[in-house]
Coordinates of C-alpha atoms in Angstrom, one line a residue:
X13 CA -43.0 29.2 6.5
X14 CA -42.1 26.1 4.5
X15 CA -42.8 22.7 5.9
X16 CA -39.7 20.9 6.9
X17 CA -41.3 18.4 9.3
X18 CA -39.8 15.4 7.5
X19 CA -36.3 16.6 8.7
X20 CA -37.3 16.3 12.3
X21 CA -39.0 12.8 12.2
X22 CA -37.1 10.2 14.2
X23 CA -35.4 7.2 12.5
X24 CA -33.5 4.1 13.6
X25 CA -30.4 2.9 11.7
X26 CA -29.6 -0.6 12.8
X27 CA -29.7 -0.4 16.6
X28 CA -29.2 3.4 16.7
X29 CA -32.2 5.7 17.2
X30 CA -31.8 9.2 15.8
X31 CA -33.9 12.1 16.9
X32 CA -33.9 13.7 13.4
X33 CA -32.7 13.1 9.9
X34 CA -29.9 15.8 9.7
X35 CA -26.4 14.5 10.0
X36 CA -22.9 16.0 10.0
X37 CA -21.0 14.7 7.0
X38 CA -17.4 13.5 7.6
X39 CA -14.9 16.2 6.8
X40 CA -11.1 16.0 7.1
X41 CA -9.9 18.6 9.6
X42 CA -6.3 17.5 10.4
X43 CA -6.4 18.9 13.9
X44 CA -5.2 15.9 15.9
X45 CA -1.8 15.7 17.6
X46 CA 1.2 14.6 15.5
X47 CA 0.7 11.0 16.8
X48 CA -3.0 10.9 16.1
X49 CA -4.6 11.7 19.4
X50 CA -7.8 13.7 19.7
X51 CA -7.3 17.3 21.0
X52 CA -9.6 19.4 23.2
X53 CA -10.2 21.6 20.2
X54 CA -11.6 18.5 18.4
X55 CA -13.9 17.7 21.4
X56 CA -15.3 21.3 21.3
X57 CA -15.7 21.1 17.5
X58 CA -17.8 18.0 17.5
X59 CA -19.8 19.0 20.6
X60 CA -20.9 22.2 18.9
X61 CA -22.7 20.2 16.1
X62 CA -24.5 18.0 18.7
X63 CA -25.7 21.1 20.6
X64 CA -26.6 22.7 17.3
X65 CA -29.3 20.1 16.7
X66 CA -27.7 17.5 14.4
X67 CA -29.1 14.1 15.1
X68 CA -26.1 12.2 13.9
X69 CA -22.4 13.1 13.5
X70 CA -20.0 11.1 11.3
X71 CA -16.4 11.8 12.2
X72 CA -13.7 12.7 9.8
X73 CA -11.8 9.7 8.4
X74 CA -9.8 8.0 11.2
X75 CA -6.9 5.8 10.2
X76 CA -7.2 2.2 11.5
X77 CA -3.6 0.9 11.5
X78 CA 0.1 1.8 11.8
X79 CA 1.1 0.4 8.4
X80 CA -0.2 2.3 5.3
X81 CA -3.6 3.7 6.2
X82 CA -2.8 7.2 7.4
X83 CA -3.6 9.8 4.7
X84 CA -2.8 13.1 6.2
X85 CA -0.4 14.6 8.8
X86 CA -2.3 15.4 12.0
X87 CA -5.1 13.1 11.0
X88 CA -6.6 11.3 14.0
X89 CA -6.2 7.6 14.4
X90 CA -7.8 4.7 16.2
X91 CA -5.0 2.2 15.5
X92 CA -3.9 2.0 19.2
X93 CA -5.7 1.8 22.5
X94 CA -4.3 5.3 23.4
X95 CA -5.8 6.8 20.3
X96 CA -9.1 5.1 21.0
X97 CA -9.2 6.3 24.6
X98 CA -8.7 9.9 23.3
X99 CA -11.9 9.6 21.3
X100 CA -14.0 8.8 24.4
X101 CA -14.1 12.5 25.3
X102 CA -15.6 13.3 21.9
X103 CA -18.2 10.6 22.3
X104 CA -19.1 11.8 25.8
X105 CA -19.5 15.4 24.7
X106 CA -21.6 14.5 21.6
X107 CA -23.9 12.3 23.7
X108 CA -24.2 15.1 26.2
X109 CA -25.3 17.3 23.4
X110 CA -28.1 14.9 22.5
X111 CA -26.7 13.4 19.3
X112 CA -25.3 10.0 18.1
X113 CA -21.9 9.6 16.6
X114 CA -20.4 7.1 14.1
X115 CA -16.6 6.7 13.7
X116 CA -15.5 6.7 10.0
X117 CA -12.7 4.2 9.4
X118 CA -10.5 5.2 6.5
X119 CA -7.6 3.6 4.7
X120 CA -6.1 6.2 2.3
X121 CA -4.3 3.7 0.1
X122 CA -2.6 5.4 -2.8
X123 CA -4.2 8.7 -2.0
X124 CA -2.1 9.1 1.1
X125 CA -0.2 12.4 1.1
X126 CA 1.2 12.4 4.7
X127 CA 2.0 9.5 7.0
X128 CA 4.4 9.1 9.9
X129 CA 4.4 5.3 9.4
X130 CA 5.4 4.7 5.8
X131 CA 7.0 6.5 2.9
X132 CA 5.5 4.2 0.3
X133 CA 1.8 3.9 -0.4
X134 CA -0.3 0.9 -1.5
X135 CA -3.1 0.5 -3.9
X136 CA -4.9 -2.3 -5.8
X137 CA -2.4 -1.7 -8.7
X138 CA 0.7 0.4 -9.3
X139 CA -1.3 3.3 -10.8
X140 CA -1.1 6.8 -9.3
X141 CA -4.3 8.7 -8.6
X142 CA -5.1 11.5 -11.0
X143 CA -4.5 15.1 -10.1
X144 CA -2.3 16.5 -7.3
X145 CA -2.2 16.4 -3.6
X146 CA -4.2 19.0 -1.7
X147 CA -2.3 22.0 -0.3
X148 CA -4.9 22.7 2.4
X149 CA -4.3 19.2 3.7
X150 CA -0.5 19.8 3.8
X151 CA 0.1 18.0 0.5
X152 CA 2.2 19.0 -2.5
X153 CA 2.8 17.7 -6.0
X154 CA 1.5 14.7 -7.8
X155 CA 0.5 11.5 -6.0
X156 CA 3.1 8.8 -5.8
X157 CA 2.7 5.6 -7.7
X158 CA 1.7 3.0 -5.1
X159 CA 3.0 -0.5 -4.6
X160 CA 0.5 -3.1 -5.6
X161 CA -1.0 -4.4 -2.4
X162 CA -0.4 -8.1 -1.7
X163 CA -2.8 -10.7 -0.5
X164 CA -1.1 -10.8 2.8
X165 CA -1.4 -7.0 3.2
X166 CA -5.0 -7.2 2.2
X167 CA -5.6 -9.6 5.1
X168 CA -3.8 -7.2 7.4
X169 CA -6.1 -4.4 6.2
X170 CA -9.2 -6.5 6.9
X171 CA -7.9 -7.3 10.4
X172 CA -7.1 -3.6 11.0
X173 CA -10.6 -2.5 10.1
X174 CA -12.0 -5.1 12.5
X175 CA -9.7 -4.1 15.3
X176 CA -10.4 -0.4 14.8
X177 CA -14.2 -1.1 14.8
X178 CA -13.8 -2.9 18.1
X179 CA -11.8 0.0 19.6
X180 CA -14.5 2.4 18.4
X181 CA -17.1 0.3 20.1
X182 CA -15.1 0.3 23.3
X183 CA -14.7 4.1 23.1
X184 CA -18.5 4.4 23.1
X185 CA -19.3 5.2 19.4
X186 CA -22.8 4.3 18.3
X187 CA -21.6 3.0 15.0
X188 CA -18.8 2.8 12.5
X189 CA -18.8 3.9 8.9
X190 CA -16.3 2.2 6.6
X191 CA -14.9 4.7 4.1
X192 CA -15.4 3.2 0.6
X193 CA -15.6 6.6 -1.2
X194 CA -13.7 9.6 -2.4
X195 CA -10.8 7.8 -3.9
X196 CA -9.4 6.1 -0.8
X197 CA -8.3 2.5 -0.7
X198 CA -11.6 0.6 -1.0
X199 CA -12.8 3.0 -3.7
X200 CA -9.6 2.4 -5.5
X201 CA -10.6 -1.2 -5.8
X202 CA -14.0 -0.1 -7.2
X203 CA -12.4 2.2 -9.8
X204 CA -11.6 0.6 -13.1
X205 CA -8.6 2.7 -14.1
X206 CA -7.0 2.3 -10.7
X207 CA -7.7 -1.4 -10.4
X208 CA -5.9 -3.4 -13.1
X209 CA -5.7 -6.6 -11.1
X210 CA -6.3 -10.0 -12.8
X211 CA -7.2 -11.9 -9.7
X212 CA -10.6 -12.2 -8.0
X213 CA -10.4 -8.5 -6.9
X214 CA -10.1 -7.0 -10.4
X215 CA -12.0 -6.8 -13.7
X216 CA -15.8 -7.1 -13.2
X217 CA -17.8 -5.0 -10.8
X218 CA -18.5 -8.1 -8.8
X219 CA -14.8 -8.6 -8.3
X220 CA -13.9 -4.9 -7.7
X221 CA -16.5 -4.6 -4.9
X222 CA -15.3 -7.9 -3.3
X223 CA -12.7 -6.4 -0.9
X224 CA -15.1 -3.7 0.4
X225 CA -17.7 -6.4 0.9
X226 CA -15.3 -8.6 2.8
X227 CA -14.4 -5.8 5.1
X228 CA -18.1 -4.9 5.7
X229 CA -18.9 -8.5 6.5
X230 CA -15.9 -8.9 8.8
X231 CA -16.7 -5.7 10.8
X232 CA -20.4 -6.6 11.0
X233 CA -19.6 -10.0 12.5
X234 CA -17.1 -8.6 14.9
X235 CA -18.9 -5.8 16.6
X236 CA -22.2 -7.6 17.1
X237 CA -25.8 -6.3 17.1
X238 CA -25.4 -3.2 19.3
X239 CA -23.2 -1.2 17.0
X240 CA -24.4 0.2 13.7
X241 CA -22.2 -0.6 10.6
X242 CA -22.3 1.0 7.2
X243 CA -20.2 2.1 4.3
X244 CA -19.7 5.4 2.4
X245 CA -19.7 5.1 -1.4
X246 CA -19.1 7.7 -4.2
X247 CA -18.2 7.8 -7.8
X248 CA -16.1 11.0 -7.7
X249 CA -12.8 11.3 -5.8
X250 CA -10.8 13.9 -4.0
X251 CA -8.6 14.2 -7.1
X252 CA -11.1 13.2 -9.8
X253 CA -14.4 14.9 -9.5
X254 CA -15.7 13.7 -12.9
X255 CA -15.4 9.9 -12.5
X256 CA -18.5 7.9 -13.1
X257 CA -19.0 4.1 -13.1
X258 CA -18.7 2.9 -16.6
X259 CA -21.5 0.3 -16.1
X260 CA -24.0 2.9 -15.0
X261 CA -27.1 1.7 -13.1
X262 CA -26.2 -1.9 -13.7
X263 CA -22.9 -1.5 -12.0
X264 CA -24.7 0.4 -9.2
X265 CA -27.0 -2.6 -8.7
X266 CA -24.0 -4.9 -8.4
X267 CA -22.2 -2.7 -5.9
X268 CA -25.2 -1.8 -3.7
X269 CA -26.8 -5.3 -3.6
X270 CA -23.4 -6.9 -2.8
X271 CA -22.7 -4.5 0.0
X272 CA -26.2 -4.9 1.4
X273 CA -25.8 -8.7 1.5
X274 CA -23.0 -8.4 4.0
X275 CA -25.4 -7.6 6.8
X276 CA -24.6 -3.9 7.2
X277 CA -27.1 -1.4 8.5
X278 CA -26.8 1.6 6.1
X279 CA -25.3 3.1 3.0
X280 CA -23.9 6.6 2.8
X281 CA -23.6 8.1 -0.7
X282 CA -21.8 11.2 -1.5
X283 CA -21.9 13.1 -4.8
X284 CA -21.2 16.7 -5.9
X285 CA -24.9 17.2 -6.0
X286 CA -26.8 14.4 -4.2
X287 CA -30.0 15.2 -6.0
X288 CA -28.6 15.1 -9.6
X289 CA -28.9 12.0 -11.9
X290 CA -26.0 9.6 -11.2
X291 CA -25.5 8.9 -14.9
X292 CA -26.1 11.3 -17.8
X293 CA -28.7 14.0 -17.8
X294 CA -31.6 11.8 -16.7
X295 CA -32.4 9.1 -14.2
X296 CA -32.1 8.7 -10.5
X297 CA -29.5 10.1 -8.2
X298 CA -27.0 7.7 -6.7
X299 CA -28.7 7.8 -3.3
X300 CA -32.0 6.6 -4.9
X301 CA -30.1 3.7 -6.7
X302 CA -28.5 2.8 -3.4
X303 CA -32.0 2.7 -1.8
X304 CA -33.5 0.7 -4.6
X305 CA -30.8 -2.0 -4.8
X306 CA -30.0 -2.4 -1.1
X307 CA -33.2 -1.8 0.7
X308 CA -31.2 -0.2 3.5
X309 CA -31.4 3.2 5.1
X310 CA -29.5 5.7 3.0
X311 CA -27.6 8.8 4.1
X312 CA -27.1 11.2 1.2
X313 CA -24.5 14.0 1.0
X314 CA -23.7 16.6 -1.5
X315 CA -24.9 20.3 -1.8
X316 CA -28.0 19.8 0.4
X317 CA -27.4 23.2 2.0
X318 CA -30.9 24.5 1.1
X319 CA -33.4 22.9 3.4
X320 CA -36.0 22.7 0.6
X321 CA -33.5 20.6 -1.5
X322 CA -32.8 18.4 1.5
X323 CA -36.5 17.8 2.2
X324 CA -37.2 17.0 -1.4
X325 CA -34.7 14.1 -1.3
X326 CA -36.5 12.7 1.7
X327 CA -39.9 13.2 0.2
X328 CA -38.8 11.4 -3.0
X329 CA -37.7 8.4 -1.0
X330 CA -34.2 8.7 -2.4
X331 CA -32.7 9.0 1.1
X332 CA -33.5 8.6 4.7
X333 CA -31.0 11.1 6.2
X334 CA -29.3 14.1 4.7
X335 CA -25.7 14.8 5.6
X336 CA -24.3 18.4 5.5
X337 CA -20.6 19.3 5.1
X338 CA -19.7 22.9 4.2
X339 CA -23.2 24.1 5.1
X340 CA -22.6 22.7 8.6
X341 CA -19.2 24.4 8.9
X342 CA -21.0 27.7 8.1
X343 CA -23.9 26.9 10.5
X344 CA -23.0 24.7 13.4
X345 CA -26.7 25.0 14.5
X346 CA -28.2 24.5 11.0
X347 CA -31.0 22.3 12.4
X348 CA -32.0 24.9 15.0
X349 CA -31.8 27.7 12.5
X350 CA -34.0 25.9 9.9
X351 CA -36.5 24.9 12.5
X352 CA -36.8 28.4 13.9
X353 CA -36.9 30.1 10.4
X354 CA -33.6 31.9 10.9
X355 CA -31.3 32.9 8.0
X356 CA -28.3 30.7 7.2
X357 CA -24.8 32.0 7.1
X358 CA -22.4 31.7 4.1
X359 CA -19.2 29.7 4.4
X360 CA -16.1 31.7 5.4
X361 CA -13.4 30.6 3.0
X362 CA -10.7 31.3 5.5
X363 CA -11.7 28.0 7.2
X364 CA -9.5 26.3 4.6
X365 CA -6.5 28.7 4.8
X366 CA -3.7 28.1 5.0
X367 CA -4.8 24.6 5.9
X368 CA -8.3 23.1 6.6
X369 CA -7.9 22.6 10.3
X370 CA -10.2 23.6 13.2
X371 CA -9.6 27.3 13.9
X372 CA -9.7 28.9 17.3
X373 CA -12.0 31.6 16.2
X374 CA -14.3 29.0 14.7
X375 CA -14.8 27.5 18.1
X376 CA -15.7 30.9 19.5
X377 CA -18.7 30.9 17.1
X378 CA -20.0 27.6 18.4

């Protein structure tokens, strides 16, 4: 039997001790109530992964305000005290299952395709995201051209991330992950073709990462030392899988070192293949660059379904934790199965039809 011991070694991220190095990656499941409250179905969904042996769970993206942050209909929020209280049941169930849980805070920006608060979207510049909205998230047609976000609105976004992080702390979450990946608002600032600003938030990589860094610093200062804080970073987007940073490793150094200097506890990188070179056919994966230039613990996500591949990333020192998405949906108890030498199931494509929500039959398999 292969040696997967490194998956089971404990680790501490900031103030949060983890029993192992296998995490549930954040995945949009659009199963909240219409007004963004957590449902019992969602409680059972997250509890299943905790009881299945995952050491850390990162929630799906949660919208932090009642302005422009919501990205999907039936997406959960943490913009109000009532929404925050509804998450407490998830936290309690996950802790009862022996795992830790981080709340992922997400502002959709111009990639929003369903909001009950605003018809218009906002982005760093009036440039629409590439591609079309996702049908399995109840979207249709091309993305709208956003309004260019103003300085006043950016300040409101900063405050909303801080307020949401404090609500998450009050609900009992062990940490918060700021969503700076996959084409959402903070990643839009990082992206050269979506960010055409001529102020201090546009142009150079140092300027384009500034907004994300300001939010990381503000959240870090607000929640105090007992709550872990990190950020998720990617090159590709929901609607643009091929995007790469034009500045290559030099741009990666600027981004990761700047974010690390804010005092956060971890970075979470996500790529189509976490183990593949970040730029060109050779070189290090994005997770390894994040580790090198930040010195922080790194969570890596992207096609790490095979435990041998996952272990290799840990062994190479490219990452400290591996996060599973679709492999976890197919195997709620992936850690237990791997540890016991049991076969892994294939993903059932009907999980995403007609929409990618939590199915009743899915819970019966938990």
